[in-house]
mmCIF file of C-alpha atoms and ligand atoms in Angstrom:
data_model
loop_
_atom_site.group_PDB
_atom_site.id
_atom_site.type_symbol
_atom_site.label_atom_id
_atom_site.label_comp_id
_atom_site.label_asym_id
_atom_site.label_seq_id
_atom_site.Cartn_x
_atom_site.Cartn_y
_atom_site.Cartn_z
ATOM 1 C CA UNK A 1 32.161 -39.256 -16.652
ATOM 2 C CA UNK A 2 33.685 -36.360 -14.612
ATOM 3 C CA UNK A 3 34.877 -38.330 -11.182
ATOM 4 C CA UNK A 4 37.445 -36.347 -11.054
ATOM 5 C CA UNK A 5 35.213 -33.506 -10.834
ATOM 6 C CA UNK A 6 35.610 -31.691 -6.609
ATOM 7 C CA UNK A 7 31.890 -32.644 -5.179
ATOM 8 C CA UNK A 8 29.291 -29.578 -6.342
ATOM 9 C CA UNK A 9 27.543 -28.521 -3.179
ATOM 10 C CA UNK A 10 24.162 -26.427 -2.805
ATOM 11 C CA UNK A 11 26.283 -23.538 -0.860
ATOM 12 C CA UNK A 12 28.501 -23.145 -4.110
ATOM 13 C CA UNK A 13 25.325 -21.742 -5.611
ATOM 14 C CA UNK A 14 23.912 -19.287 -3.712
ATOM 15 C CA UNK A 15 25.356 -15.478 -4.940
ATOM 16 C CA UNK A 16 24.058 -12.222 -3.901
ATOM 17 C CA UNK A 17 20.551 -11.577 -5.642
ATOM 18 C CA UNK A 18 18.986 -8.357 -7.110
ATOM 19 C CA UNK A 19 17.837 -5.439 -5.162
ATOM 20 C CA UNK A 20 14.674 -4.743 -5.190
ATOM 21 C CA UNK A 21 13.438 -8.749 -6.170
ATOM 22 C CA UNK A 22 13.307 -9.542 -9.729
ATOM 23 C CA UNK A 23 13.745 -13.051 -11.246
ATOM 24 C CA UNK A 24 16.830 -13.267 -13.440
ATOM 25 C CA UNK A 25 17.131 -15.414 -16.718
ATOM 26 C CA UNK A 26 21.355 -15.841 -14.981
ATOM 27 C CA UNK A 27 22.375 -18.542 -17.248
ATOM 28 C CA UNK A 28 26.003 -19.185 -18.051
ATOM 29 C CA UNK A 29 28.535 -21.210 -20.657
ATOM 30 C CA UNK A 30 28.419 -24.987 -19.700
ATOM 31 C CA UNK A 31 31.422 -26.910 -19.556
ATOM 32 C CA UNK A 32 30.174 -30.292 -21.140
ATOM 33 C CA UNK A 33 32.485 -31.890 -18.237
ATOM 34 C CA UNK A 34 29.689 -30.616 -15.947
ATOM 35 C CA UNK A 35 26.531 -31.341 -17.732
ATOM 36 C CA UNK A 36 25.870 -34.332 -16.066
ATOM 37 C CA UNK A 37 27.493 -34.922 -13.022
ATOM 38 C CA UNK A 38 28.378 -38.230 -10.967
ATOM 39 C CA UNK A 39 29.000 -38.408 -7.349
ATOM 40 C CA UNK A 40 29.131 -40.152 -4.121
ATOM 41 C CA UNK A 41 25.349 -40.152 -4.096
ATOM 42 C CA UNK A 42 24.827 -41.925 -7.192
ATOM 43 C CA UNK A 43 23.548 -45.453 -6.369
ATOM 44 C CA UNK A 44 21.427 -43.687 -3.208
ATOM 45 C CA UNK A 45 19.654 -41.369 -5.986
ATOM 46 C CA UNK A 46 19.383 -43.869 -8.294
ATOM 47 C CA UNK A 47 17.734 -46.516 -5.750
ATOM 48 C CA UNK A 48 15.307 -43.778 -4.972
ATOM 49 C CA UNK A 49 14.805 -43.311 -8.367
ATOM 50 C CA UNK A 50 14.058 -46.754 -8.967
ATOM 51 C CA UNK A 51 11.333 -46.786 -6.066
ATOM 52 C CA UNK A 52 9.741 -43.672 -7.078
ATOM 53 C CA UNK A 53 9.194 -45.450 -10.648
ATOM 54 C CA UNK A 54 7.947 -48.357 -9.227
ATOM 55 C CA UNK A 55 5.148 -46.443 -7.229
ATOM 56 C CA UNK A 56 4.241 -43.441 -9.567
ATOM 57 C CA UNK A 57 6.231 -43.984 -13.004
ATOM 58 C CA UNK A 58 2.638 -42.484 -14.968
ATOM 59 C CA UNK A 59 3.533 -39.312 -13.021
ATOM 60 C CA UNK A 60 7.046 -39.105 -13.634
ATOM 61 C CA UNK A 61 7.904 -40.082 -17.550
ATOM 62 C CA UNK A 62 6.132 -38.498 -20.641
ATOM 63 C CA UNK A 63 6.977 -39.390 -23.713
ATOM 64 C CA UNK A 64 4.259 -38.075 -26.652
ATOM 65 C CA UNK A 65 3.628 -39.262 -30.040
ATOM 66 C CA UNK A 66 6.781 -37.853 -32.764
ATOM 67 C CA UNK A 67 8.926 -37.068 -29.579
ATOM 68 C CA UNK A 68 10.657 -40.233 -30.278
ATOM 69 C CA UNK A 69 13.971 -38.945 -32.477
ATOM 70 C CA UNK A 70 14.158 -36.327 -29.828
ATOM 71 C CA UNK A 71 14.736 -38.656 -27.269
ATOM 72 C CA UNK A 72 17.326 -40.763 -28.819
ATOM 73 C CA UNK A 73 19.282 -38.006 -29.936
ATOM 74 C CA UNK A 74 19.376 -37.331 -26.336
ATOM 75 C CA UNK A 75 19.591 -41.044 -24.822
ATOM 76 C CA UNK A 76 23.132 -41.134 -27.503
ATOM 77 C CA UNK A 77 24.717 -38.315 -26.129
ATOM 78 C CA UNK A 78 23.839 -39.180 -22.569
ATOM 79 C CA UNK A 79 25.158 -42.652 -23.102
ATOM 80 C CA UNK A 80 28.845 -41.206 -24.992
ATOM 81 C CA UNK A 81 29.248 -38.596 -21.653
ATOM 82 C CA UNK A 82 28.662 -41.749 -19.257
ATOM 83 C CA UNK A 83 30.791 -43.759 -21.772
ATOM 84 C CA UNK A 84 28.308 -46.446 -22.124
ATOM 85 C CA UNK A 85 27.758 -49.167 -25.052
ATOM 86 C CA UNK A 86 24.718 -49.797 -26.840
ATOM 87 C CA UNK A 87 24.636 -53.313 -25.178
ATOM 88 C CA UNK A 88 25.522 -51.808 -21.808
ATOM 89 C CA UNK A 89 22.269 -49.480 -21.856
ATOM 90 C CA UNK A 90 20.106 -51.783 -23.871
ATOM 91 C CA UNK A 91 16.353 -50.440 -23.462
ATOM 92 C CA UNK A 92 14.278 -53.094 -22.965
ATOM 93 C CA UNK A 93 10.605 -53.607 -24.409
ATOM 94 C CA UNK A 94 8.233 -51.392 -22.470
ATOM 95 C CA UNK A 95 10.437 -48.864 -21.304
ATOM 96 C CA UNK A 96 10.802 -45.307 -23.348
ATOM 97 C CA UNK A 97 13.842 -44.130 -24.618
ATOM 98 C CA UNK A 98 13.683 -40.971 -21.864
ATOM 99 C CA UNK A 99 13.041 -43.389 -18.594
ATOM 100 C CA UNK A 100 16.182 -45.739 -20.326
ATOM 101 C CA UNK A 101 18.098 -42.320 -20.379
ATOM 102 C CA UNK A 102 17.123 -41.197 -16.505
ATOM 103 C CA UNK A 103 17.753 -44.223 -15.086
ATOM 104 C CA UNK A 104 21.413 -43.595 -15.788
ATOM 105 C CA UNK A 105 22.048 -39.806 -14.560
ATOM 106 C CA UNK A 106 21.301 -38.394 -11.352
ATOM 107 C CA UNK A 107 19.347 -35.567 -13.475
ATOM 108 C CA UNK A 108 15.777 -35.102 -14.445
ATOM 109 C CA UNK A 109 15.097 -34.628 -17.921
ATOM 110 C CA UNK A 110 12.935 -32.692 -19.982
ATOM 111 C CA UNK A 111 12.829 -32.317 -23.677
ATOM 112 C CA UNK A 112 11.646 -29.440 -25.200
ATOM 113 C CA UNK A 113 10.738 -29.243 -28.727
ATOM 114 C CA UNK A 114 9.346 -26.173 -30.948
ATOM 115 C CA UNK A 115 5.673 -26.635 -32.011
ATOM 116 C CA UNK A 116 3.406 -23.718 -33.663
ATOM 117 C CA UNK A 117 6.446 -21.339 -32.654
ATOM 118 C CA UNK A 118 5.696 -22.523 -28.784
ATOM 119 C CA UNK A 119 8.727 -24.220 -27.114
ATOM 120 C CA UNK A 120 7.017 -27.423 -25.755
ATOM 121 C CA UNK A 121 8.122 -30.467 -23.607
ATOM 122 C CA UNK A 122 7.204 -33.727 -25.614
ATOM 123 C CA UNK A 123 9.002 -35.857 -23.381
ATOM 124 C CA UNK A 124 9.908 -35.412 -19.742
ATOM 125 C CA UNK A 125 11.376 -38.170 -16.974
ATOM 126 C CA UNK A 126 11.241 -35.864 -13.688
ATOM 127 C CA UNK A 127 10.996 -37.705 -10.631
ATOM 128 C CA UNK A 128 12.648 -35.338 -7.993
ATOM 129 C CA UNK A 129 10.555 -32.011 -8.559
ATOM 130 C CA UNK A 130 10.825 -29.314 -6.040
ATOM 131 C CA UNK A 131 7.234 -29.294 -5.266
ATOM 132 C CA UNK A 132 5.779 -28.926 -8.908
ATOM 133 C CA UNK A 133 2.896 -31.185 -10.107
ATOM 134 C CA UNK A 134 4.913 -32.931 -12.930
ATOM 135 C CA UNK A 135 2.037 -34.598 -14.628
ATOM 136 C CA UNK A 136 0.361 -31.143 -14.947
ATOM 137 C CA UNK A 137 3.237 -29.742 -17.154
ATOM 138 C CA UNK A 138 3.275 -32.840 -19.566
ATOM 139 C CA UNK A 139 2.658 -31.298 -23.063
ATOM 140 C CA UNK A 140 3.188 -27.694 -21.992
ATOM 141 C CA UNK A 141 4.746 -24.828 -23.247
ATOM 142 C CA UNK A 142 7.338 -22.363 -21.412
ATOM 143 C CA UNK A 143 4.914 -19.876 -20.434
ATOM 144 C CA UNK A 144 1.692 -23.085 -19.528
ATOM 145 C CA UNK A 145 4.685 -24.565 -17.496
ATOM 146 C CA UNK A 146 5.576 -21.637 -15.458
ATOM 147 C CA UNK A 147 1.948 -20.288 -15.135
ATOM 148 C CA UNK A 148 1.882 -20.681 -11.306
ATOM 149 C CA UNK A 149 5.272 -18.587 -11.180
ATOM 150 C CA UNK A 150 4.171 -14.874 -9.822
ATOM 151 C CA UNK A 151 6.167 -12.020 -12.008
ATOM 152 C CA UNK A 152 7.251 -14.676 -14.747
ATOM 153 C CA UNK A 153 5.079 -12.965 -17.658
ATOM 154 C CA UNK A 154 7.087 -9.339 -16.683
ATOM 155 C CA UNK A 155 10.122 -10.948 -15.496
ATOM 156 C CA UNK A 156 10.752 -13.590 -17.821
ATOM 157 C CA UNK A 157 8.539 -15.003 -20.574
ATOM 158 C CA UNK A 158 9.952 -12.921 -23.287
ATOM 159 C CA UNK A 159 13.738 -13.635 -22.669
ATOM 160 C CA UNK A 160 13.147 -16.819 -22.110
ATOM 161 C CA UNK A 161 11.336 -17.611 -25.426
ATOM 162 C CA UNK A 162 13.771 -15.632 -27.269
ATOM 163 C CA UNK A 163 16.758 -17.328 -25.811
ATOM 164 C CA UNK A 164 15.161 -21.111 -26.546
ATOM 165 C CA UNK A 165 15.165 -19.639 -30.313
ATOM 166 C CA UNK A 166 18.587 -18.585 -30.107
ATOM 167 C CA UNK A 167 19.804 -21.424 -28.110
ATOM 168 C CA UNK A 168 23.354 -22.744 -30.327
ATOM 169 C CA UNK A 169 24.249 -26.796 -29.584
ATOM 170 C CA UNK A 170 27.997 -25.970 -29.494
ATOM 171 C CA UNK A 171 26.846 -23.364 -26.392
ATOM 172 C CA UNK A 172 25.182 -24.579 -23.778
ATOM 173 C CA UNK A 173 24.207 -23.041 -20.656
ATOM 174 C CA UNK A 174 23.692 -23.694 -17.040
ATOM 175 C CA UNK A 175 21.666 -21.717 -14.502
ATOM 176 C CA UNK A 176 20.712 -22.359 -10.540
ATOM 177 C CA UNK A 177 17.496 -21.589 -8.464
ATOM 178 C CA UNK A 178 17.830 -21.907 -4.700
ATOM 179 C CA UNK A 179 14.467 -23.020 -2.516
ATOM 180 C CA UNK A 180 14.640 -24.086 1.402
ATOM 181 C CA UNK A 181 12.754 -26.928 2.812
ATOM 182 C CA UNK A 182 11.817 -28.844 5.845
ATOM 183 C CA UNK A 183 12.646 -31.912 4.366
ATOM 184 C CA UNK A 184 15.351 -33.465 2.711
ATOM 185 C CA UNK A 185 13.529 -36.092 0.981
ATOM 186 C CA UNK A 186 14.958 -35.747 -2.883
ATOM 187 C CA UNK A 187 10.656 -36.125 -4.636
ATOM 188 C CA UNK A 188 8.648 -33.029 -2.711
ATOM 189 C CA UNK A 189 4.757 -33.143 -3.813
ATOM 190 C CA UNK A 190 2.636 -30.142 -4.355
ATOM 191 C CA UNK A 191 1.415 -29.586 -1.124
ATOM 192 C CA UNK A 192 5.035 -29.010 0.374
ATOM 193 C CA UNK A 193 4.656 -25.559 -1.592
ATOM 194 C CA UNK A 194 2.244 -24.650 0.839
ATOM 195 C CA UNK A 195 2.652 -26.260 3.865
ATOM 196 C CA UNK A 196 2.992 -24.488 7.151
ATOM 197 C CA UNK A 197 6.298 -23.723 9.363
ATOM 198 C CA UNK A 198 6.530 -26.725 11.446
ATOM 199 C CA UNK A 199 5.928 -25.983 15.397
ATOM 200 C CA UNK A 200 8.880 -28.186 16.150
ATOM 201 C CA UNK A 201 11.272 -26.134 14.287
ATOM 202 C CA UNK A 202 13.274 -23.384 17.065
ATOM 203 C CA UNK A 203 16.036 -21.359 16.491
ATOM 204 C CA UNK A 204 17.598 -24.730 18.570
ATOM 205 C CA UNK A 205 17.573 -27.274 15.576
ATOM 206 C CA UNK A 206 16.113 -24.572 12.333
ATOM 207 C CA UNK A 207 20.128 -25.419 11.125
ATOM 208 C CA UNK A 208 19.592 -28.913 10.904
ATOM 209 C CA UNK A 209 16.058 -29.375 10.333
ATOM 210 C CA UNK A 210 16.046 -27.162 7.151
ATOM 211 C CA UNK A 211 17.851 -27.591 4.151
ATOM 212 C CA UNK A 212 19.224 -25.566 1.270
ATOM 213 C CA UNK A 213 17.999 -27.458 -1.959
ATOM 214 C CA UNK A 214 19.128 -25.883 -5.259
ATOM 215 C CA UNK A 215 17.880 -26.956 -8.420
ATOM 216 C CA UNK A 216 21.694 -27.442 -10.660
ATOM 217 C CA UNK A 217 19.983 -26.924 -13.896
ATOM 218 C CA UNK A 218 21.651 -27.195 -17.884
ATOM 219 C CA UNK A 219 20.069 -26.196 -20.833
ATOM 220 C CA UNK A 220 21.647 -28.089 -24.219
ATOM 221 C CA UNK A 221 20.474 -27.832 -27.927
ATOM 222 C CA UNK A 222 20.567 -30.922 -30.354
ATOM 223 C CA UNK A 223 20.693 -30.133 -33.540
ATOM 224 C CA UNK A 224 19.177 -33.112 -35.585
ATOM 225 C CA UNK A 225 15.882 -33.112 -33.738
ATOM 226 C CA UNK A 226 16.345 -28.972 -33.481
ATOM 227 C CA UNK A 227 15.342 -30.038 -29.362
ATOM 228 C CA UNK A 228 16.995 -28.540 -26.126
ATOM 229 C CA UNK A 229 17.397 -30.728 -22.946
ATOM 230 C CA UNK A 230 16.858 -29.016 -19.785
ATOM 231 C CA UNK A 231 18.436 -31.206 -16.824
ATOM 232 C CA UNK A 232 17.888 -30.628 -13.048
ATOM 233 C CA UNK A 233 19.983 -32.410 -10.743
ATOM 234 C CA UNK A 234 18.488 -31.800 -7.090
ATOM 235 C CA UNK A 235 21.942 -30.822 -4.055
ATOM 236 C CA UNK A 236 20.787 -30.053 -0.773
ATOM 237 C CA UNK A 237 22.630 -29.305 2.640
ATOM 238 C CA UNK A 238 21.394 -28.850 5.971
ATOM 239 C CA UNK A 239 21.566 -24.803 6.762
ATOM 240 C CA UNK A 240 24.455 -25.800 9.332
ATOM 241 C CA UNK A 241 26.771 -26.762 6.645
ATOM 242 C CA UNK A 242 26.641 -22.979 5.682
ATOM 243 C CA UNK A 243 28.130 -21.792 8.536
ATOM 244 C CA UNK A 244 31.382 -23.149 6.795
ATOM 245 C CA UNK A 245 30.287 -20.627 4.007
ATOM 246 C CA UNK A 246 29.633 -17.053 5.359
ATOM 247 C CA UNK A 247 29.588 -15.348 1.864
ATOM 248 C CA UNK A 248 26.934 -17.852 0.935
ATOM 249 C CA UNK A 249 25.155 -17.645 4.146
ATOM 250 C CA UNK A 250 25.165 -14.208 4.392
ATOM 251 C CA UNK A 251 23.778 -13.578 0.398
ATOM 252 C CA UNK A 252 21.081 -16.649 1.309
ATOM 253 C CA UNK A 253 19.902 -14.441 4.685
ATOM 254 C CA UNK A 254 19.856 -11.013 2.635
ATOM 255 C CA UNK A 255 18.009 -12.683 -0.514
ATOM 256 C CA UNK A 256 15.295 -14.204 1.671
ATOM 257 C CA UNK A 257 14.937 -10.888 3.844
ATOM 258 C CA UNK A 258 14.103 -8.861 0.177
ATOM 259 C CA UNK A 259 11.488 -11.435 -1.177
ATOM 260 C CA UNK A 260 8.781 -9.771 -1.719
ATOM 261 C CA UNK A 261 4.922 -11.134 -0.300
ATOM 262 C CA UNK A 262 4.089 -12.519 -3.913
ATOM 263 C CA UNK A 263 7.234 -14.442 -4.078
ATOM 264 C CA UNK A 264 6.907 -15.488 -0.619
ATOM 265 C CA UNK A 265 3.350 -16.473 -0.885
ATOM 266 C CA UNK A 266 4.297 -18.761 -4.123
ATOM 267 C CA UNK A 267 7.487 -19.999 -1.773
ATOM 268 C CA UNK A 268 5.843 -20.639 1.468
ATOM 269 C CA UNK A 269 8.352 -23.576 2.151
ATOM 270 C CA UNK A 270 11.439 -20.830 1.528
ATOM 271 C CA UNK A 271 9.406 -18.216 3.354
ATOM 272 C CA UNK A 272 8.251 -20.066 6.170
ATOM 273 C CA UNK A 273 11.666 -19.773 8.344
ATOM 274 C CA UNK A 274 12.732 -16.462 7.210
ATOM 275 C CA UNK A 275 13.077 -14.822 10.131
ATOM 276 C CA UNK A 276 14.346 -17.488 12.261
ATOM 277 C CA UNK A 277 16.741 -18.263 10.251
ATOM 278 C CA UNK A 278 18.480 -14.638 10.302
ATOM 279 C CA UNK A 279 18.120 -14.745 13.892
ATOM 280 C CA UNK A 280 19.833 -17.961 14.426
ATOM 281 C CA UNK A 281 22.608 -16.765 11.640
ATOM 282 C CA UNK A 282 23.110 -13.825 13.826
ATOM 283 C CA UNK A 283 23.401 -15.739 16.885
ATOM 284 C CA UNK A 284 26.219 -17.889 15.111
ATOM 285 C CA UNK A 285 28.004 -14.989 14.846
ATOM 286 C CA UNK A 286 27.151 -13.915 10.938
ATOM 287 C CA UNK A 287 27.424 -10.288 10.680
ATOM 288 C CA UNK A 288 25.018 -9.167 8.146
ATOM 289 C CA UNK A 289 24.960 -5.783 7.360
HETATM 290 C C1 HEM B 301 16.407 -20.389 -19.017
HETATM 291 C C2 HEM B 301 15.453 -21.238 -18.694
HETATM 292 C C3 HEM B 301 14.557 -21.108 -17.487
HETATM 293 C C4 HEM B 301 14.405 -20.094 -16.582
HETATM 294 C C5 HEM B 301 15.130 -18.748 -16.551
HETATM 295 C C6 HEM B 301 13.399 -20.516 -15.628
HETATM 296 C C7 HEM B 301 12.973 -19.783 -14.548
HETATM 297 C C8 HEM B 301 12.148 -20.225 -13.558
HETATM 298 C C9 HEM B 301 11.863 -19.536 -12.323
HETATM 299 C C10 HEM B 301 12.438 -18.180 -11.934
HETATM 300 C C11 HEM B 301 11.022 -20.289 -11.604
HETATM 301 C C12 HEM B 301 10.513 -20.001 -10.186
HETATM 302 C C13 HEM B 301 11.656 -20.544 -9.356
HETATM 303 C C14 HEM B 301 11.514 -20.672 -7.907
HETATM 304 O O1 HEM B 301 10.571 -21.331 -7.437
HETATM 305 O O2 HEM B 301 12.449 -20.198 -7.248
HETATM 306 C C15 HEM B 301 10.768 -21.479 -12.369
HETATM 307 C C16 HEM B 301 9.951 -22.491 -11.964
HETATM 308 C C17 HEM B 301 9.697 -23.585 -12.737
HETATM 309 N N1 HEM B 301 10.290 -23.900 -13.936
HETATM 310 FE FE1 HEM B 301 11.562 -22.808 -14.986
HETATM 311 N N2 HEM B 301 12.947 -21.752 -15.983
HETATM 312 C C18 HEM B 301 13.629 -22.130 -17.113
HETATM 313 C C19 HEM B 301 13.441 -23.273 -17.838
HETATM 314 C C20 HEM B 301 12.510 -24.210 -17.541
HETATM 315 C C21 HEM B 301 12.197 -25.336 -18.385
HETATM 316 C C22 HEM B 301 12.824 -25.679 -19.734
HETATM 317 C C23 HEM B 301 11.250 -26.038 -17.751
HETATM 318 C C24 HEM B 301 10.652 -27.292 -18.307
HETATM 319 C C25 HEM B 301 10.067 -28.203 -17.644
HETATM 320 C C26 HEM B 301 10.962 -25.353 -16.490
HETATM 321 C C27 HEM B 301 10.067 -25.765 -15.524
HETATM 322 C C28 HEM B 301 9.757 -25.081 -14.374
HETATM 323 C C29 HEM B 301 8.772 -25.539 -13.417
HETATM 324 C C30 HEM B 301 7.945 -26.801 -13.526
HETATM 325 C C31 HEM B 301 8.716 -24.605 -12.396
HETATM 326 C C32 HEM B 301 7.793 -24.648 -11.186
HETATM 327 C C33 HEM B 301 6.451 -24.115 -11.652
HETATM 328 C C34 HEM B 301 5.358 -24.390 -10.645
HETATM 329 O O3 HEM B 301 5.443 -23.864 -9.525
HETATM 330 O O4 HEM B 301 4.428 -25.125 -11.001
HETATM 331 N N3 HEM B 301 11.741 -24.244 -16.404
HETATM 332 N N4 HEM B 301 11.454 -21.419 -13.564
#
């Protein structure tokens, strides 16, 4: 695996966005030496992994009927990148090949497969979703999945299908998406989409008490099954940390300034400390123009 690799922070990711709003397919040529990535974090992520399975694992693997070759197409090429053995990452009765494959990567995993032309996902081990209802997508195609998404049908639907067609296993991509929450916890439910600003939260503490959380995510074709992996691997900062990073900062403040009410209506967590945060960004001394 790539240990040699500098640590990938949530800051890295955040680039100036388009003006006016639109969403943006932006994915770009994946190194394999940063599909799946190891880091300091590893046995923390992987102990929270382990306790989210242990209280919620029906709402966090899928695995349908026929998905099966899929999923150890996957679970081989996982297992060569960590440079694992068979016997090393021996799956033991009861668990599917997908969970066997999570609970050695800091990613969540979704396998997509094409069925009646739709791009579906058959299989899915996702226990760190940025306040999606996991369960609700099990089964679903590109366009079901991102139903609740406002502007995807204009923005997106039609690229996207087209490049899942087009998708080639000796190019895969990687893309980012960039959210701010209250909490740092890695799992965020549902109802943290909609929750309200917290009271607590002044211009005083907002840089510690909210976080940058960006969603690394890869998109890789495997040809014998004809499936495509889609990986998210969750990095978060505290806003502070960007201080370090005006460029980033400054792109973060003027993205969230031009999202428009729809977006920030869907993105109530992101939209929630908008203001405040440009205020206190200003009173550290970013000049944002
Ligand atoms: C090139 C591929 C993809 C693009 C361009 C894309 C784009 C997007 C965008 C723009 C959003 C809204 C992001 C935000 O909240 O900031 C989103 C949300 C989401 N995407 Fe994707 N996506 C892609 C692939 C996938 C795949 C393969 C899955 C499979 C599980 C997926 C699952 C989701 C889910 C679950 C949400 C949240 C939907 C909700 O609120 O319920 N995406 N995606």
């Amino acid at each position: 695996m790539s240990a040699e690799l500098p640590e990938m922070l949530a800051a890295d990711f955040i680039r100036d966005e388009p003006d006016p709003f639109h969403w943006r397919m932006g994915v770009r040529p994946l190194e394999l030496d940063k599909w799946l990535i190891k880091d300091t974090r590893f046995e923390v992520d992987l102990a929270e992994l382990r306790l989210q399975l242990a209280k919620r694992r029906d709402e966090i693997i899928y695995c349908e009927e026929g998905s099966e070759g899929a999923c150890a197409e996957i679970y081989a090429a996982i297992r060569a990148h960590c440079s694992l053995s068979e016997v090393e990452t021996f799956v033991p009765a009861g668990t599917d090949i997908i969970e066997a494959a999570r609970l050695i990567v800091q990613e969540d995993l979704c396998v997509m497969t094409r069925k009646n032309g739709f791009w579906v996902m058959v299989a899915c081990a996702v226990a760190f979703p940025t306040s999606w209802d996991v369960q609700s997508k099990f089964g679903k195609s590109l366009d079901e999945i991102h139903e609740p998404v406002p502007r995807y049908s204009k923005d997106l639907s039609k690229s996207m299908n087209v490049f899942f067609d087009r998708l080639r296993a000796e190019a895969p991509v990687w893309r980012s998406n960039r959210t701010l929450s209250d909490r740092s916890s890695l799992r965020l439910e549902p109802y943290t989409r909609t929750q309200e600003a917290q009271t607590e939260i002044t211009i005083d503490n907002v840089g510690d008490k909210v976080f940058l959380r960006v969603e690394y995510q890869t998109l890789r074709k495997f040809p014998v099954s004809d499936s495509v992996l889609f990986t998210i691997r969750i990095l978060q900062q505290p806003l502070r940390e960007l201080l370090d990073e005006p460029v980033a900062l400054r792109s973060l403040v003027r993205g969230l300034a031009r999202m428009p009410p729809d977006i920030a209506a869907y993105k109530r967590g992101t939209s929630n400390y908008v203001e405040l945060i440009a205020e206190w960004a200003k009173g550290s001394g970013l000049e944002i123009t």
